[in-house]
PDB file of C-alpha atoms in Angstrom:
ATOM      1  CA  UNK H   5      10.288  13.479 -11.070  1.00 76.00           C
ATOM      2  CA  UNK H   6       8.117  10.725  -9.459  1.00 84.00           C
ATOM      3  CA  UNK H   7       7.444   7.539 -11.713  1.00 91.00           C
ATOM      4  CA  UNK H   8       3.580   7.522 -10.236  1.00 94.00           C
ATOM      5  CA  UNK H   9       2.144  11.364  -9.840  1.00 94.00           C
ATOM      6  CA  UNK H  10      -1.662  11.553  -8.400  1.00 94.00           C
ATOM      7  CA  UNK H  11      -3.147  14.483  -7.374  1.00 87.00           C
ATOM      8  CA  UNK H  12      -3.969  14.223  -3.288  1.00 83.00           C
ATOM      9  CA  UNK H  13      -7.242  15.862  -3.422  1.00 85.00           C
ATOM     10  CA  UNK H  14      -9.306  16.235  -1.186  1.00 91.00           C
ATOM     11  CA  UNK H  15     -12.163  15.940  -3.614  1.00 95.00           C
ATOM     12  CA  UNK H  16     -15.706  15.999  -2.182  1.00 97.00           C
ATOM     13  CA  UNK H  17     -18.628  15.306  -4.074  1.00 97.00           C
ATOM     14  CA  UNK H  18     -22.145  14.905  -3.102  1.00 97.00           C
ATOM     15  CA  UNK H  19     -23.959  11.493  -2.693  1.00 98.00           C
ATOM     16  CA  UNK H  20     -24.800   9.865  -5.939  1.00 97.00           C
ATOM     17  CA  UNK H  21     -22.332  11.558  -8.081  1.00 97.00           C
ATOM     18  CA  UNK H  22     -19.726  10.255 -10.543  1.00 98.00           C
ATOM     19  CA  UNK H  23     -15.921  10.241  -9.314  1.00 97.00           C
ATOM     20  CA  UNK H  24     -13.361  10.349 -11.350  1.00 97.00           C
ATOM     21  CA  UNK H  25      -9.915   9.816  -9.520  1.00 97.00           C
ATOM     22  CA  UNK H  26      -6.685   9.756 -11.886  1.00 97.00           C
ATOM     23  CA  UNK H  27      -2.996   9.022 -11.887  1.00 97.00           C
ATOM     24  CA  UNK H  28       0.066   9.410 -14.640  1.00 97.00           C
ATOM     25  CA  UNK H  29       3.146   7.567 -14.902  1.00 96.00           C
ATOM     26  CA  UNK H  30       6.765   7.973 -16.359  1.00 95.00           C
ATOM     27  CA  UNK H  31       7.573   3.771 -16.844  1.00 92.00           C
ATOM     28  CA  UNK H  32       6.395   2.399 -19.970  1.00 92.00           C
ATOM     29  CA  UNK H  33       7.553  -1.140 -18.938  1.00 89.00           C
ATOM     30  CA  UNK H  34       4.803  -1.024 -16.172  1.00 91.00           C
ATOM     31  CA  UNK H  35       2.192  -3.994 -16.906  1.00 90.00           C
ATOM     32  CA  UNK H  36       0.226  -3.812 -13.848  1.00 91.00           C
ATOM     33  CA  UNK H  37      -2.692  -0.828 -12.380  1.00 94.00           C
ATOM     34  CA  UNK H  38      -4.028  -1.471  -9.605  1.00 95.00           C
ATOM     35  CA  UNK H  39      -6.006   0.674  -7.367  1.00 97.00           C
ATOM     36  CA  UNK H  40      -6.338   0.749  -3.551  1.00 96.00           C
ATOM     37  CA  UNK H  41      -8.823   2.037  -1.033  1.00 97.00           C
ATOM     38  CA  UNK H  42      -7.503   3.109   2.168  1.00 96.00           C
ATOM     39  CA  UNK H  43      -9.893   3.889   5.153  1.00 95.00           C
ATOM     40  CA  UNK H  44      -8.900   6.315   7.959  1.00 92.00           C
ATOM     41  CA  UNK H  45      -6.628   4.398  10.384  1.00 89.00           C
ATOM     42  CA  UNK H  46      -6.259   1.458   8.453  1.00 92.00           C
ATOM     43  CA  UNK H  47      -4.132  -0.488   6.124  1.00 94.00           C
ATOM     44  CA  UNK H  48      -4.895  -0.505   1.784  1.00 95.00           C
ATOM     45  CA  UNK H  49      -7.180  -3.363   0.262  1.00 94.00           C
ATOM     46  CA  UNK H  50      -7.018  -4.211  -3.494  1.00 93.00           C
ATOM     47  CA  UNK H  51      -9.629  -2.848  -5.157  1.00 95.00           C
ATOM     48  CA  UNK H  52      -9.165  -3.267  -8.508  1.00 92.00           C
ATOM     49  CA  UNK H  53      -6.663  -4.201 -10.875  1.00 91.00           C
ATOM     50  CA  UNK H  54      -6.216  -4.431 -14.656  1.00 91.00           C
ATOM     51  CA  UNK H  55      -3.479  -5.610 -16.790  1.00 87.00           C
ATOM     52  CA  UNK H  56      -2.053  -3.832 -19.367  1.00 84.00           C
ATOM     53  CA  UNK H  57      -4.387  -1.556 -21.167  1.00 83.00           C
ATOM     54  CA  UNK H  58      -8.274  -1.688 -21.459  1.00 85.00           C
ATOM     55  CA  UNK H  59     -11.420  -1.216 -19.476  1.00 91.00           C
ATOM     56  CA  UNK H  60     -12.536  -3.697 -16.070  1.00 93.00           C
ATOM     57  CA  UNK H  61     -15.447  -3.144 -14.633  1.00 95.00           C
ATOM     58  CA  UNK H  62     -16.625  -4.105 -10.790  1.00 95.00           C
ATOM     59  CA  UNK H  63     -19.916  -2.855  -9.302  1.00 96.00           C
ATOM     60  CA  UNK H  64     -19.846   0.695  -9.272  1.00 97.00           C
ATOM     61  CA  UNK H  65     -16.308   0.895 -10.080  1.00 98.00           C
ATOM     62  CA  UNK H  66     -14.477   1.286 -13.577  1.00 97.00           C
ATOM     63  CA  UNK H  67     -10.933   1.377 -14.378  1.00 97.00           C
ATOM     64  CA  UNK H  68      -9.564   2.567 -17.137  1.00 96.00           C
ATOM     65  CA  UNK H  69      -5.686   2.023 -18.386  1.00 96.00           C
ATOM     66  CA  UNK H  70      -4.346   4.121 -21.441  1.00 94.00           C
ATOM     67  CA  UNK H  71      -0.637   2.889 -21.979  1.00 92.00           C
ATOM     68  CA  UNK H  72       0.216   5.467 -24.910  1.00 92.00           C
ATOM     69  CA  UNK H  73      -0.709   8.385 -22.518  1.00 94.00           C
ATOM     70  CA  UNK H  74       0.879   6.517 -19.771  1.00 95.00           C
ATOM     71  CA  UNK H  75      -2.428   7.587 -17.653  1.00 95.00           C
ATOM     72  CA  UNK H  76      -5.206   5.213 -15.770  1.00 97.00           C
ATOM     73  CA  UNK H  77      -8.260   6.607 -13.690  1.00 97.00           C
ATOM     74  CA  UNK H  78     -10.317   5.292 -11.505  1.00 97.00           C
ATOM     75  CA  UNK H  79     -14.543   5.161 -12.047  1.00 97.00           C
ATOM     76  CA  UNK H  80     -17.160   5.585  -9.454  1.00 98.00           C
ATOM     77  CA  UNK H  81     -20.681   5.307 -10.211  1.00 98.00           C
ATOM     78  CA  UNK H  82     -23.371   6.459  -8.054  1.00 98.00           C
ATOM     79  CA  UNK H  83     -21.108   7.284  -4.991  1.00 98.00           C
ATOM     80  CA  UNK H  84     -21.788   6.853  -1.325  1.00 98.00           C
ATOM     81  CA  UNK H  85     -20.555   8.309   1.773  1.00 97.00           C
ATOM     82  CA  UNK H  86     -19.463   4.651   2.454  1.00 97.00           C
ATOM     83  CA  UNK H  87     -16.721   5.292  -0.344  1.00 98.00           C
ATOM     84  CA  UNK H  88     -15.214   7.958   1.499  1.00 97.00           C
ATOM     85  CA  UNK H  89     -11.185   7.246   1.867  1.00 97.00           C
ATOM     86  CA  UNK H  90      -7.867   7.501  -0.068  1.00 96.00           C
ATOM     87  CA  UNK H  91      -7.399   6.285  -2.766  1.00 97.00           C
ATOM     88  CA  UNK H  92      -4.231   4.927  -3.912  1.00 97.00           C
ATOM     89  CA  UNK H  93      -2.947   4.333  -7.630  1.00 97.00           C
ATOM     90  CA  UNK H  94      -0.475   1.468  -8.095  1.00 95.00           C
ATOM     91  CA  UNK H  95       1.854   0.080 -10.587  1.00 94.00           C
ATOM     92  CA  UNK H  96       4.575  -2.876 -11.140  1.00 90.00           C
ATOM     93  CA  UNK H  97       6.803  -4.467 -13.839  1.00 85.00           C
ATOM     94  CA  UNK H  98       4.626  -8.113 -12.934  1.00 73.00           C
ATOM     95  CA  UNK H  99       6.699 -11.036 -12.940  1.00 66.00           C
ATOM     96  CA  UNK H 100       6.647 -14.285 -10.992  1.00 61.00           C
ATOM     97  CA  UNK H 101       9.296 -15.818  -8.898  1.00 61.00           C
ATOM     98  CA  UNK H 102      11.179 -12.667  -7.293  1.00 61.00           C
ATOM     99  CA  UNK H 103      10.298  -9.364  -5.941  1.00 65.00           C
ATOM    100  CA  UNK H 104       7.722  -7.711  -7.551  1.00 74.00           C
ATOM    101  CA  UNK H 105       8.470  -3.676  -7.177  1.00 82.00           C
ATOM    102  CA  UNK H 106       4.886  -2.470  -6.585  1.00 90.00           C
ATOM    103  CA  UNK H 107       5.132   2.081  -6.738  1.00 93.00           C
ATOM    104  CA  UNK H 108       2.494   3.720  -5.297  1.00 94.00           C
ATOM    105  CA  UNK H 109       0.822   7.511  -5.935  1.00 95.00           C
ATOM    106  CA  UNK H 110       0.585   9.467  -3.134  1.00 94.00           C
ATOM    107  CA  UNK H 111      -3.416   8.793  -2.695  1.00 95.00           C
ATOM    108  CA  UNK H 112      -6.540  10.667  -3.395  1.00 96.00           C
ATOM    109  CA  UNK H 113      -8.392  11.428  -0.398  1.00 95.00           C
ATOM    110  CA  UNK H 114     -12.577  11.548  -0.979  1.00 97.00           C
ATOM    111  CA  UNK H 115     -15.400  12.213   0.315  1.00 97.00           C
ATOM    112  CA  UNK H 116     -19.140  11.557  -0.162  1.00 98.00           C
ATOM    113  CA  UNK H 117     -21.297  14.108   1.233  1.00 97.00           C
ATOM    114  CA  UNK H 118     -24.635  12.593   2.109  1.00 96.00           C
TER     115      UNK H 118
ATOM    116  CA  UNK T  24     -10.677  -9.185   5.304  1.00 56.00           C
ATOM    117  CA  UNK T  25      -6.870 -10.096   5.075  1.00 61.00           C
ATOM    118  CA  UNK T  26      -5.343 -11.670   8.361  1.00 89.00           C
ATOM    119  CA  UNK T  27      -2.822  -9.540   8.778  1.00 96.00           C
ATOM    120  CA  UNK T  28      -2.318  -8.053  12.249  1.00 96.00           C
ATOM    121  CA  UNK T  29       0.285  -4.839  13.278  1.00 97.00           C
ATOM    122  CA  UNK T  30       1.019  -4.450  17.081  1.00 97.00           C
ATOM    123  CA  UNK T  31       1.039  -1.680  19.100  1.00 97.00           C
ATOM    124  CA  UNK T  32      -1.754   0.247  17.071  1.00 96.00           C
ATOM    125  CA  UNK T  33      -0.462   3.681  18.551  1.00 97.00           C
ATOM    126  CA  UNK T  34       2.856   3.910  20.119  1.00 97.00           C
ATOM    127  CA  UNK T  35       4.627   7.463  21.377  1.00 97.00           C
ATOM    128  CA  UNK T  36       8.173   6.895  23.020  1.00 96.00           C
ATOM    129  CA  UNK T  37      10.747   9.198  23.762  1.00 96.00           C
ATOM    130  CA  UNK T  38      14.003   9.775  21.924  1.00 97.00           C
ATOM    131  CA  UNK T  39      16.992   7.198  22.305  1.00 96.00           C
ATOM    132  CA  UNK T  40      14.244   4.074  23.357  1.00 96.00           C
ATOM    133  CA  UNK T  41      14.556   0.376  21.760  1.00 96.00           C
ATOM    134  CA  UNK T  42      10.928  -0.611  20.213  1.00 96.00           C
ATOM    135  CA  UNK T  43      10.154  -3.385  17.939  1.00 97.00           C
ATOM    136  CA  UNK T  44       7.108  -3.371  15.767  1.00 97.00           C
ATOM    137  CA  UNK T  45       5.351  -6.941  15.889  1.00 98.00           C
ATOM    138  CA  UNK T  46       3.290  -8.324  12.663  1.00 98.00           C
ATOM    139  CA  UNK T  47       1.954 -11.729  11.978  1.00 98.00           C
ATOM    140  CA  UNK T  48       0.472 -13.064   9.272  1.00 97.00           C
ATOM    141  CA  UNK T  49      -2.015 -16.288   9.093  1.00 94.00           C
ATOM    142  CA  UNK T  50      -2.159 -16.919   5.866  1.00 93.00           C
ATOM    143  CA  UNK T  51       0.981 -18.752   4.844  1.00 93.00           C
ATOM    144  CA  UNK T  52       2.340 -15.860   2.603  1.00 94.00           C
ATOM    145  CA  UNK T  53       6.421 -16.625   2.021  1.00 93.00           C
ATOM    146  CA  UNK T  54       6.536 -12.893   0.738  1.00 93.00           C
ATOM    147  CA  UNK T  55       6.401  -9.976   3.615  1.00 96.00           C
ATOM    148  CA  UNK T  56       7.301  -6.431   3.224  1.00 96.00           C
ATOM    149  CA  UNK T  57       7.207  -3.187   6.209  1.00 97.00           C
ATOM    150  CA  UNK T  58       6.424   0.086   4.013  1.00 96.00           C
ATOM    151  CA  UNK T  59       6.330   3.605   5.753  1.00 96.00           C
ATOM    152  CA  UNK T  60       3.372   5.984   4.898  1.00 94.00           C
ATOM    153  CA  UNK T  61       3.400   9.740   5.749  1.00 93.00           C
ATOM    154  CA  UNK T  62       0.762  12.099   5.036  1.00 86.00           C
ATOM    155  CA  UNK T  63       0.430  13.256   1.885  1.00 83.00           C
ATOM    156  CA  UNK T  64       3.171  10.800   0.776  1.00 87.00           C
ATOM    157  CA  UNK T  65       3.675   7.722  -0.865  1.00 89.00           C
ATOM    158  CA  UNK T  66       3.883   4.186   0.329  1.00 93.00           C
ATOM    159  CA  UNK T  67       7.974   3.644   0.933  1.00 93.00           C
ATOM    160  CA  UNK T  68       8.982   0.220   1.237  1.00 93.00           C
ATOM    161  CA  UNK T  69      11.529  -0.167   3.533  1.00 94.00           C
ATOM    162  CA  UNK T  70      12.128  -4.123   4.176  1.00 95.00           C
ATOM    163  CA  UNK T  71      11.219  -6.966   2.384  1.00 93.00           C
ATOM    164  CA  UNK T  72      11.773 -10.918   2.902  1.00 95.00           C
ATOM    165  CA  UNK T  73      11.096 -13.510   0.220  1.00 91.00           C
ATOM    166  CA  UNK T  74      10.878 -16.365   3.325  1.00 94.00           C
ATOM    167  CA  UNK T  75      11.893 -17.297   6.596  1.00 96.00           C
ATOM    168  CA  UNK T  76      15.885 -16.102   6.801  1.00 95.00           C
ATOM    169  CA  UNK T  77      15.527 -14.238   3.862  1.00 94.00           C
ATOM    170  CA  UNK T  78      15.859 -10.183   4.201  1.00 94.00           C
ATOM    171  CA  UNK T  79      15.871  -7.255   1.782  1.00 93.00           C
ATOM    172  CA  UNK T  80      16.019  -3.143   2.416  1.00 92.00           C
ATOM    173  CA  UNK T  81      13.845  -1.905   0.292  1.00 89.00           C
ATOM    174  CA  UNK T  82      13.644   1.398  -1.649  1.00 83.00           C
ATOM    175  CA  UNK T  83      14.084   4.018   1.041  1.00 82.00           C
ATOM    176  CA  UNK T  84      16.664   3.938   3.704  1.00 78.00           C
ATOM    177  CA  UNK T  85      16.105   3.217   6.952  1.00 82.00           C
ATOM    178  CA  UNK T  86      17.871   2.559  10.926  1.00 89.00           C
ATOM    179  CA  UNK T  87      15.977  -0.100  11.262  1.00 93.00           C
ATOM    180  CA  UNK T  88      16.221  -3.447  10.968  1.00 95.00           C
ATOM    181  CA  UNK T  89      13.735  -6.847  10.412  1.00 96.00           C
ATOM    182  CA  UNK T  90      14.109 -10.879  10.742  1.00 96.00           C
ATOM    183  CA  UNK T  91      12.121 -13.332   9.211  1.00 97.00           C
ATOM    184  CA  UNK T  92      12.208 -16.660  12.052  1.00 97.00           C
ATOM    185  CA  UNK T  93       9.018 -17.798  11.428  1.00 96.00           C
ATOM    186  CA  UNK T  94       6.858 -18.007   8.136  1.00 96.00           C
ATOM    187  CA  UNK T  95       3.945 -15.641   9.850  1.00 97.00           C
ATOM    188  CA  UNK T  96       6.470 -13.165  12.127  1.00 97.00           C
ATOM    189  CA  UNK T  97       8.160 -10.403  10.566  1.00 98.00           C
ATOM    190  CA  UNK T  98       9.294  -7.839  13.356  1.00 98.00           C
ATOM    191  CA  UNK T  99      10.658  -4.720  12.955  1.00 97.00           C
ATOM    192  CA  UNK T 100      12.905  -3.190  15.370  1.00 96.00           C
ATOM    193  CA  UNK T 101      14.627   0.221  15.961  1.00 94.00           C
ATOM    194  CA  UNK T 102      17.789   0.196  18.663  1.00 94.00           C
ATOM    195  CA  UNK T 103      17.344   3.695  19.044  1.00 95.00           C
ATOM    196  CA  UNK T 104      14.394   6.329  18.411  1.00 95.00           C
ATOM    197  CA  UNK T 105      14.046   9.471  17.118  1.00 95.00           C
ATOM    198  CA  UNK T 106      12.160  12.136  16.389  1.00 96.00           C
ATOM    199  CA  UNK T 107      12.947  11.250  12.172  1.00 94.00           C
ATOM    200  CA  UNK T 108      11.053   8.726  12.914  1.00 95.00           C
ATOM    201  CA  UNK T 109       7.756   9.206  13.277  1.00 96.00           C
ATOM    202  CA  UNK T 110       5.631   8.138  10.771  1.00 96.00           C
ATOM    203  CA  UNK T 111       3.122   4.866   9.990  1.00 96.00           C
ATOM    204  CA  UNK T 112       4.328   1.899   9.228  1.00 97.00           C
ATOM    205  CA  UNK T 113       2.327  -0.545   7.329  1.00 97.00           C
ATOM    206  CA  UNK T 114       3.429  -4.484   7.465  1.00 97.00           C
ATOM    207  CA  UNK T 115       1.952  -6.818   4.166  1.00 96.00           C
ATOM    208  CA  UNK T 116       2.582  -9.964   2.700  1.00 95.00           C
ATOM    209  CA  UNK T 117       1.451 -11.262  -0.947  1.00 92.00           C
ATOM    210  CA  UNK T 118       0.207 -14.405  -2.777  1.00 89.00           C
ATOM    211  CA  UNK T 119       0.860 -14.879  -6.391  1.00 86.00           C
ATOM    212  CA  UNK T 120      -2.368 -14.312  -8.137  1.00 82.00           C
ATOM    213  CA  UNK T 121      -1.178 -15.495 -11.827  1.00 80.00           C
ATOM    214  CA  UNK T 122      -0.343 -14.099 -14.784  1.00 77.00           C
ATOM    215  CA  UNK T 123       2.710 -12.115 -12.921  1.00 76.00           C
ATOM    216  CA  UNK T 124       0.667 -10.640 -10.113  1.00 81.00           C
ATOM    217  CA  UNK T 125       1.083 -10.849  -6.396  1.00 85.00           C
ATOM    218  CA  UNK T 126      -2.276  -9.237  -4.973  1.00 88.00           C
ATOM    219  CA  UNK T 127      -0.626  -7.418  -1.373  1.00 91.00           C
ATOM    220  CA  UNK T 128      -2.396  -7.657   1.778  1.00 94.00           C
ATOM    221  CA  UNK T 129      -1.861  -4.715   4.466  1.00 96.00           C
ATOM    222  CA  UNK T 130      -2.076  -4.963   8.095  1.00 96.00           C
ATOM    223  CA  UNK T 131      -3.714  -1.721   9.860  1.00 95.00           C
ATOM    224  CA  UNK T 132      -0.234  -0.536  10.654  1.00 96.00           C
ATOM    225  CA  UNK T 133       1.186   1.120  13.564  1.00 97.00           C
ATOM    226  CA  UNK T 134       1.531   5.019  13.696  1.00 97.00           C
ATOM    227  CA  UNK T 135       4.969   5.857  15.729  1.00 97.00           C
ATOM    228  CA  UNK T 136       5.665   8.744  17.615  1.00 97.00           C
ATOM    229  CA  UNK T 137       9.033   9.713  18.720  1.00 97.00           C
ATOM    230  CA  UNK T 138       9.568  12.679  21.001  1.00 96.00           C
TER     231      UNK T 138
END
């Protein structure tokens, strides 16, 4: 069983609508959820990131963490076809100092039909 | 936008050829890592290095092998292709953010072919 499991999509949705992108997890002990958007043929960027559980809100984006169901999602208001990409789910233990073991979900791929 | 740089972009080579996969970083990062990303896959991390000498494998096996000279080099090399190969591979490094968080920065990676 994979610690991080996200469902690959694709998921299209017309402009203006509300995405909701979603990922579970097996590892209580992770402290970090972070969320990455990957454009064809290119690298990930941060998005967003929360710690522990709770609501943060950015723009047109919202992320969500619920620790006792071990499942975070991903928020996007009014969507444009400039969101269209993968994205990825992310988790790690957090810590300073050493290696920080980041596990990644497979990716969501979208996209925004004008 | 992260400066973070992968070289070639695109590379197809046949089976048994040396190639080294370049990436530089200019923003001082100590922390660098090479992941490999196939479709429909997860992010793998295959090397890691903590600083200049300083090398790790990483979760997922792999022929290849890194070094870690210079603060903002971090080449990957394989002595000999093939086919099992092919795949993207994505270079990043990280700076500590606080609070136990190192924020990663990717590079645009290079895809590989091997045939």
């Amino acid at each position: 069983q994979k610690e991080v499991e996200q469902d690959p999509g694709p998921l299209s949705v017309p402009e203006g609508a509300i995405v909701s992108l979603n990922c579970t997890y097996s590892n209580s002990a992770f402290q970090y959820f972070m969320w990455y958007r990957q454009y064809s043929r290119k690298g990930p960027e941060l998005l967003m990131y929360t710690y522990s559980s709770g609501n943060k809100e950015d723009g047109r984006f919202t992320a969500q963490v619920d620790k006792s169901s071990k499942y975070i999602s991903l928020f996007i208001r009014d969507s444009q076809p400039s969101d269209s990409a993968t994205y990825l789910c992310a988790m790690s233990l957090g810590g300073s100092g050493g290696y920080q073991k980041v596990t990644f979900g497979t990716g969501t791929k979208l996209q925004v039909i004008p | 936008e992260a400066d973070i740089y992968q070289t070639p972009r695109y590379l197809v080579i046949g089976t048994g050829k040396k190639i080294t996969l370049e990436c530089s970083q200019t923003m001082g990062h100590d922390k660098m890592y090479w992941y490999q990303q196939d479709p429909g896959m997860e992010l793998h991390l295959i090397h890691y290095s903590y600083g200049v000498n300083s090398t790790e494998k990483g979760d997922l096996s792999s022929e290849s092998t890194v070094s870690r000279i210079r603060t903002e080099h971090f080449p990957l090399t394989l002595e000999s292709a093939r086919p099992s190969h092919t795949s993207q591979y994505l270079c990043a490094s990280s700076e500590y953010k606080g609070g136990g968080l190192y924020e990663q920065y990717f590079g645009p990676g290079t895809r590989l072919t091997v045939t």
